[in-house]
Coordinates of C-alpha atoms in Angstrom, one line a residue:
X581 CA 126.4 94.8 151.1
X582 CA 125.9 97.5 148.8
X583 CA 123.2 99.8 149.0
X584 CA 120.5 99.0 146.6
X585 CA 118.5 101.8 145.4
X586 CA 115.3 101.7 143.1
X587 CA 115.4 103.9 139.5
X588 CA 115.3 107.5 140.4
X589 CA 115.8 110.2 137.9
X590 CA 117.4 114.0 138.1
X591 CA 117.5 117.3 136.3
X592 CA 119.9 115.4 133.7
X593 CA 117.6 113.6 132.5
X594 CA 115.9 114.0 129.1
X595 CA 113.4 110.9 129.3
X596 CA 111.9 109.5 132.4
X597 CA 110.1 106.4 131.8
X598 CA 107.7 105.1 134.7
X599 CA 106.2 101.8 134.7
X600 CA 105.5 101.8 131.2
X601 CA 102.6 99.2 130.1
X602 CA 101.6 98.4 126.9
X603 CA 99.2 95.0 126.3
X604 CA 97.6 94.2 123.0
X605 CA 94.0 93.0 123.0
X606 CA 93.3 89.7 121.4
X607 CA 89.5 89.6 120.0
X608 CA 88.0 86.1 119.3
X609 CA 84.2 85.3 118.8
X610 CA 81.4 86.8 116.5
X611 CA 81.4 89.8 119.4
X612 CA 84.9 89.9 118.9
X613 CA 85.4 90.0 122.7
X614 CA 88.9 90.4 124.6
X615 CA 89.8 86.9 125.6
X616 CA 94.1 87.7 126.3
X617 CA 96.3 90.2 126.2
X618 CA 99.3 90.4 124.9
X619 CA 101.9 92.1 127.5
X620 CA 104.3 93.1 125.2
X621 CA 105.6 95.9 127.9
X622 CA 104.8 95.2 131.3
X623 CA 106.2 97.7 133.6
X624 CA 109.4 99.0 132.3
X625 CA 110.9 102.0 133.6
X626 CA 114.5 103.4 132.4
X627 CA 116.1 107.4 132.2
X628 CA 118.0 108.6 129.3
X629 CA 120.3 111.5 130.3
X630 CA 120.6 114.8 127.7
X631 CA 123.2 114.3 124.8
X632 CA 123.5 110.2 125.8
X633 CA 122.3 107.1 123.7
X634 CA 121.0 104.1 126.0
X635 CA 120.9 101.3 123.6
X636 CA 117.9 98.8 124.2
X637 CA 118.5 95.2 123.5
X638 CA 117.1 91.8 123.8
X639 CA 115.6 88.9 121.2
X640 CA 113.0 89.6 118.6
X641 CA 109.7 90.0 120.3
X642 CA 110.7 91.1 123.9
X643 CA 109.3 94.4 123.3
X644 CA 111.9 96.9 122.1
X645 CA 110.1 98.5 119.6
X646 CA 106.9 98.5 120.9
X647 CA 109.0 100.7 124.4
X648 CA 109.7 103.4 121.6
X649 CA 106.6 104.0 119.9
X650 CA 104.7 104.1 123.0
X651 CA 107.0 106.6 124.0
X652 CA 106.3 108.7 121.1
X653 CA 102.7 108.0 121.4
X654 CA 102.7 106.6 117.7
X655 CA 100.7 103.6 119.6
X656 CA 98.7 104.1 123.2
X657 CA 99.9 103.2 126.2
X658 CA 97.9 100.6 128.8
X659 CA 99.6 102.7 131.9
X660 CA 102.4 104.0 132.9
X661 CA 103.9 107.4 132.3
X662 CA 106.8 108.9 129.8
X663 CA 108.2 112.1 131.2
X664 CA 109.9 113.9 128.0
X665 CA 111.8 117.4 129.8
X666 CA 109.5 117.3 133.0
X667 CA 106.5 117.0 130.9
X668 CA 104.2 114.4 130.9
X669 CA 103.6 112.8 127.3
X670 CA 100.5 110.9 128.2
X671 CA 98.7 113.3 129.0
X672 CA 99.2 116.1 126.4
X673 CA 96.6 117.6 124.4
X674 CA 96.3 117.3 120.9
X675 CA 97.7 120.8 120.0
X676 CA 100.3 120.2 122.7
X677 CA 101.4 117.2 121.3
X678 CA 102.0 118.2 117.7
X679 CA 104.4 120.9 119.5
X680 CA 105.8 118.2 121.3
X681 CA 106.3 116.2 118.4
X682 CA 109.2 118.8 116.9
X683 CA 111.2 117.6 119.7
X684 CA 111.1 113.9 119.8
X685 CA 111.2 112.0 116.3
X686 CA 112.3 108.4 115.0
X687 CA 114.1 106.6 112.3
X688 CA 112.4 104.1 111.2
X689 CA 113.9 100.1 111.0
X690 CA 112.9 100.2 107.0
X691 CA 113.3 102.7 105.1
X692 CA 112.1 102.3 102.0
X693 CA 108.6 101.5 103.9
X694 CA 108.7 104.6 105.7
X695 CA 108.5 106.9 102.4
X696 CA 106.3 107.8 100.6
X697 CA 106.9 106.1 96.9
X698 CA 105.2 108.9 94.9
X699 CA 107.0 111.9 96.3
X700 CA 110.5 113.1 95.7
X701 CA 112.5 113.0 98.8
X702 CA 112.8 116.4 99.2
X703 CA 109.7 116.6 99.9
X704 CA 109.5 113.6 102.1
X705 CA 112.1 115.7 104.2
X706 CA 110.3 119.1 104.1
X707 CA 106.8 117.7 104.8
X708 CA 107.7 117.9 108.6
X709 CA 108.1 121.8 107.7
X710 CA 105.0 122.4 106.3
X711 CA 102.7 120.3 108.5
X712 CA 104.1 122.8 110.8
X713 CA 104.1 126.0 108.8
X714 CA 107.9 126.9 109.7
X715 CA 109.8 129.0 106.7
X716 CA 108.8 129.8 103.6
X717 CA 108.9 127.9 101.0
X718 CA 112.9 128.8 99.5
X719 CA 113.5 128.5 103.2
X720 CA 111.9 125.1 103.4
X721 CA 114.1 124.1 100.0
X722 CA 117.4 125.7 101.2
X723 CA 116.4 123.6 104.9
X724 CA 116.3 120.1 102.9
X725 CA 119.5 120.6 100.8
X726 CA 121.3 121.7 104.1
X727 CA 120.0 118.3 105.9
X728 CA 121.0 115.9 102.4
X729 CA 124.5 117.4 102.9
X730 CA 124.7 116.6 106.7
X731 CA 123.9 113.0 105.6
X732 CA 126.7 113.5 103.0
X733 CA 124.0 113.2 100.2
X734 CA 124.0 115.6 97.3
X735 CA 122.0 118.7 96.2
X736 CA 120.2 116.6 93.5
X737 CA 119.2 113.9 95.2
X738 CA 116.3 116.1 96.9
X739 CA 114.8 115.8 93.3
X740 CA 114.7 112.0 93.2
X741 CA 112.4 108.9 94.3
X742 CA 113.0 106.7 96.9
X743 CA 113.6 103.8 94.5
X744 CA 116.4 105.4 92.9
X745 CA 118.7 105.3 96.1
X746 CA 120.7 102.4 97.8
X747 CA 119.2 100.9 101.2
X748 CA 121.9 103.0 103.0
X749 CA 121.0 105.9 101.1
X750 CA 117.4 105.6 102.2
X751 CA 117.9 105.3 105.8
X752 CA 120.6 108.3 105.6
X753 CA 116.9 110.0 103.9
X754 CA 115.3 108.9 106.9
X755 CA 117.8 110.5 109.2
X756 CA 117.2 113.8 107.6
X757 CA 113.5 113.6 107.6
X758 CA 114.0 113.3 111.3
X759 CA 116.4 115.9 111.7
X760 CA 113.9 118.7 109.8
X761 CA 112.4 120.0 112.8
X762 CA 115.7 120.2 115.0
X763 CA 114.7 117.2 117.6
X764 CA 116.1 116.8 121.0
X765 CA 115.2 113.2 120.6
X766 CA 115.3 110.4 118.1
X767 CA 114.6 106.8 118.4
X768 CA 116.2 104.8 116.1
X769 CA 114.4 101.8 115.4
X770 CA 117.2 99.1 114.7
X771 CA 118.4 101.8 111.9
X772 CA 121.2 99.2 110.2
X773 CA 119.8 95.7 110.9
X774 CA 119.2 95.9 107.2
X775 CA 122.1 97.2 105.9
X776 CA 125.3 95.5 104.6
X777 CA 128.3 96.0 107.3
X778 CA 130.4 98.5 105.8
X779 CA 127.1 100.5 104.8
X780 CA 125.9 100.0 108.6
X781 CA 129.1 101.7 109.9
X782 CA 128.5 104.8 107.9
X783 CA 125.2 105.1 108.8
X784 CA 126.1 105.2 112.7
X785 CA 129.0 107.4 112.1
X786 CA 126.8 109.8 110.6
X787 CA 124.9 109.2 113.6
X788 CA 127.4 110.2 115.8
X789 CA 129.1 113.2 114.2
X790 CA 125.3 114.5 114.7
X791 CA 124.5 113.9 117.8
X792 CA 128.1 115.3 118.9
X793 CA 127.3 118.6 116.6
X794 CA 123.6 118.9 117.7
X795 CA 123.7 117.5 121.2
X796 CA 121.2 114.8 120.5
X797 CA 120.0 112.1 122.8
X798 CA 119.1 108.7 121.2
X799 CA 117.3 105.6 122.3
X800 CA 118.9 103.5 119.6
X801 CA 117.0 99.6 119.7
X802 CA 118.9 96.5 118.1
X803 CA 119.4 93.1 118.5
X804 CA 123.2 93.5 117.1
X805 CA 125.2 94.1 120.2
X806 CA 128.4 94.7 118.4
X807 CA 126.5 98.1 117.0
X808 CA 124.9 98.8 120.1
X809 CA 128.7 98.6 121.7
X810 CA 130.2 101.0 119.1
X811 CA 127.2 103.7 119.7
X812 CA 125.3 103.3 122.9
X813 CA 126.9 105.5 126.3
X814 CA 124.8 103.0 128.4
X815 CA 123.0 99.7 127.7
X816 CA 119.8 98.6 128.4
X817 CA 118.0 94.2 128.2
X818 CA 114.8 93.9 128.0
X819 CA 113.6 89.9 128.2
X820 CA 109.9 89.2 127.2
X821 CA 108.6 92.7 128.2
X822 CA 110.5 92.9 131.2
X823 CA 113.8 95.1 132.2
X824 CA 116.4 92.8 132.7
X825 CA 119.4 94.6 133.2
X826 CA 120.5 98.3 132.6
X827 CA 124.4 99.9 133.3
X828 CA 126.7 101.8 131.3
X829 CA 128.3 100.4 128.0
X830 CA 131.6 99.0 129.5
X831 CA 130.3 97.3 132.2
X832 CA 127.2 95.6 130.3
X833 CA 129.8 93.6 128.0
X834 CA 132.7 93.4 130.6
X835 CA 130.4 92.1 133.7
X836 CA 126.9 91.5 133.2
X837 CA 125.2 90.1 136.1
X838 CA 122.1 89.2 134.8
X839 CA 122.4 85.4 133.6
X840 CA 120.7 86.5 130.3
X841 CA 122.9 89.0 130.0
X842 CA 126.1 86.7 130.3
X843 CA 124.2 84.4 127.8
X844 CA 123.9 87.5 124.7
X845 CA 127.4 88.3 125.7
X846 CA 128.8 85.1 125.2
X847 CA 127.0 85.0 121.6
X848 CA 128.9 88.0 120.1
X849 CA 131.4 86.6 117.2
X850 CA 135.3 87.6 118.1
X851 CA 136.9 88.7 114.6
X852 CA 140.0 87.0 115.8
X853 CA 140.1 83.4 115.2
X854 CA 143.0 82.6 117.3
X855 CA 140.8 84.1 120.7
X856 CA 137.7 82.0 119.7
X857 CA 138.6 79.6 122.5
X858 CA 138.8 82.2 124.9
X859 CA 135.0 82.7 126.2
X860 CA 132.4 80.2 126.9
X861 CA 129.7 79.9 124.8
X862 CA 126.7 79.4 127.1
X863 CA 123.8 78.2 125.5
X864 CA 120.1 78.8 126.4
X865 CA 118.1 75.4 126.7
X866 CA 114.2 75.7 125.4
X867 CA 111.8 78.7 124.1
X868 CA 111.4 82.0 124.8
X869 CA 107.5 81.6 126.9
X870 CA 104.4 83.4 125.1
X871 CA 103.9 86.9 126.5
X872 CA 100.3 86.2 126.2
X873 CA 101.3 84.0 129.0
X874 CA 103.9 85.0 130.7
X875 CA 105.5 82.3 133.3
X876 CA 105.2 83.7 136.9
X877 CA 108.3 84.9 138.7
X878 CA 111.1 85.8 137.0
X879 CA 109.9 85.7 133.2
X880 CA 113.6 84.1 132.8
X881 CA 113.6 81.4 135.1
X882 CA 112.6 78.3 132.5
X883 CA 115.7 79.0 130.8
X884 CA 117.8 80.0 133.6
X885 CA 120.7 77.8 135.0
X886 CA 121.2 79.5 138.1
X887 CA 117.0 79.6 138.8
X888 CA 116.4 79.1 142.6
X889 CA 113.4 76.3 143.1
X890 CA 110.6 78.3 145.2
X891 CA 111.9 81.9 144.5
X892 CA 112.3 82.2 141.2
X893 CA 109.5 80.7 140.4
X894 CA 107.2 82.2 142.6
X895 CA 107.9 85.5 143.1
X896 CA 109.2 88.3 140.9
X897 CA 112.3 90.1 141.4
X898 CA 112.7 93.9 141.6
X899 CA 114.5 95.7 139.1
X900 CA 117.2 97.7 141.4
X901 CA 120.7 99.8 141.8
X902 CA 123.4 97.3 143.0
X903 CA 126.0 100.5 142.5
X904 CA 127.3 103.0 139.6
X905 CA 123.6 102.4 137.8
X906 CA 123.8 98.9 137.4
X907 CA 120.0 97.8 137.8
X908 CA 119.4 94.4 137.8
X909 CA 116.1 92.3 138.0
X910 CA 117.2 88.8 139.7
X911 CA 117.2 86.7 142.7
X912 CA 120.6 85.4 142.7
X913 CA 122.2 88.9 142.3
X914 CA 119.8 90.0 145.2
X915 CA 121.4 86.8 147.2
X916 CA 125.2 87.2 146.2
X917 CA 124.7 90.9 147.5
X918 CA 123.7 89.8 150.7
X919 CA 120.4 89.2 150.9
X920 CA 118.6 86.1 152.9
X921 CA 115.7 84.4 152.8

């Protein structure tokens, strides 16, 4: 049997996530009185090492997004606790966390949304700069022409509105707002999901020639696991709030354990027509449950084919090491490495 370890963290590690909660009150009544929650983190707890990208996956609503804002504190947190360098996110004070805030930054899923109609995008970019009073203002200028050309945008285009650029051209905007106050961190926020192919791959090129010229770490979230395959050093599923499986890139799309995993492998298109025979499609029978109420047990045992009657229903597994950082949350993993019950 190997040894089975629960999710530790070292020196190497950039972002330490604990446990992570995150519910959303729902108010009914003229008192407008909690009467549910909505657990749309419950208890997730990942690393990501300096210089890496973990890619976070999983269907629409299982709580990908909502993992990176919390971490960025751009919505509070139920419990839990975000370690960002050794430091403790939750609990920073207001002046601490505006310093802390030069450090960790996002790309938003939208881009057009996320600026600000009215102002040229030059100054979208700079704003980070003065909020923060660093340069003066020709150094705040000669800052925003230096970060349109690292997006391979043009010296003019600083000068323009966001609706005179392309959707790609917009998100490589957002990019450089991001990059203003030289982040260790950026979560991109499914950065291509709405961009044509070709556009999508130069977006995540641009991507990666920065994070391999700055030494950035990413926590890049999308439901296309084709892009999360080209980017992502290690992979991580979430399933209706809940970690599901976490290892690094190869193994994630070569032998996923997790029978959810195996299912959103099996879903990715081959571009060759003459191998589309060569994997089984397995196909997921009924809903994904509410997370206002969450099935007990493993949250993926209604739809699982390999759910054990009395265990999987009853009690929930542990997310754990089964070797080389593959954690895995489920019962018949536990049992194929050797446990009884």
């Amino acid at each position: 049997m190997a040894e089975v370890k629960t999710n530790t963290h070292t020196n190497d590690d950039l972002i330490v996530v604990k446990d992570l909660v995150k519910y959303f009150p729902i108010r009914s009544g003229f008192f407008q009185r909690v009467t549910a929650q909505v657990k749309a983190v419950d208890g997730v707890s990942f690393t990501i090492k300096r210089g890496e990208t973990l890619g976070l996956v999983g269907e629409s609503g299982c709580g990908k997004t909502t993992v990176g804002r919390t971490i960025l504190r751009l919505i509070p947190h139920t419990s839990g606790q975000v370690l960002f360098d050794g430091r403790d996110v939750f609990s920073l004070r207001p002046r601490e966390l505006k310093e802390m805030r030069k450090e960790m930054q996002i790309v938003f899923q939208d881009p057009f949304s996320s600026l600000d109609p009215r102002m040229p995008v030059g100054e979208s970019i700079m704003e980070g700069l003065v909020v923060h009073r660093i340069g003066t203002p020709q150094e705040r200028w000669e800052r925003v022409i230096e970060l349109l050309r690292r997006v391979n945008l043009e010296d003019f285009h600083a000068k323009r509105y966001p609706h005179e650029f392309s959707g790609g051209q917009r998100q490589r905007i957002g990019i450089a707002r991001a990059l203003a106050l030289d982040p260790k961190f950026i979560v991109a926020d499914e950065p291509v999901s709405a961009l044509d192919v070709s556009v999508q791959a130069q977006v995540l090129n641009i991507l990666m020639d920065l994070q391999e010229q700055l030494g950035l770490t990413y926590l890049f979230i999308a439901h296309n696991l084709s892009v999360v395959e080209h980017i992502s050093s290690r992979v991580a599923v979430m399933y209706l709030g809940k970690m599901a499986e976490l290892a690094d890139r190869m193994t994630i799309f070569e032998e996923p354990l997790h029978p959810y995993t195996q299912a959103l492998m099996s879903a990715i298109p081959i571009p060759d027509p003459r191998k589309a025979g060569s994997r089984a499609r397995i196909i997921l029978e009924g809903d994904v449950p509410s997370p206002i109420n969450p099935p007990p047990g493993c949250r993926f045992h209604p739809r699982c084919r390999y759910a054990i009657p009395g265990l999987c229903d009853k009690e929930e597994p542990e997310f754990k090491d089964y070797g080389n950082g593959h954690f895995v949350a489920c019962w018949r993993v536990e049992k194929e490495a050797g446990w009884n019950k």
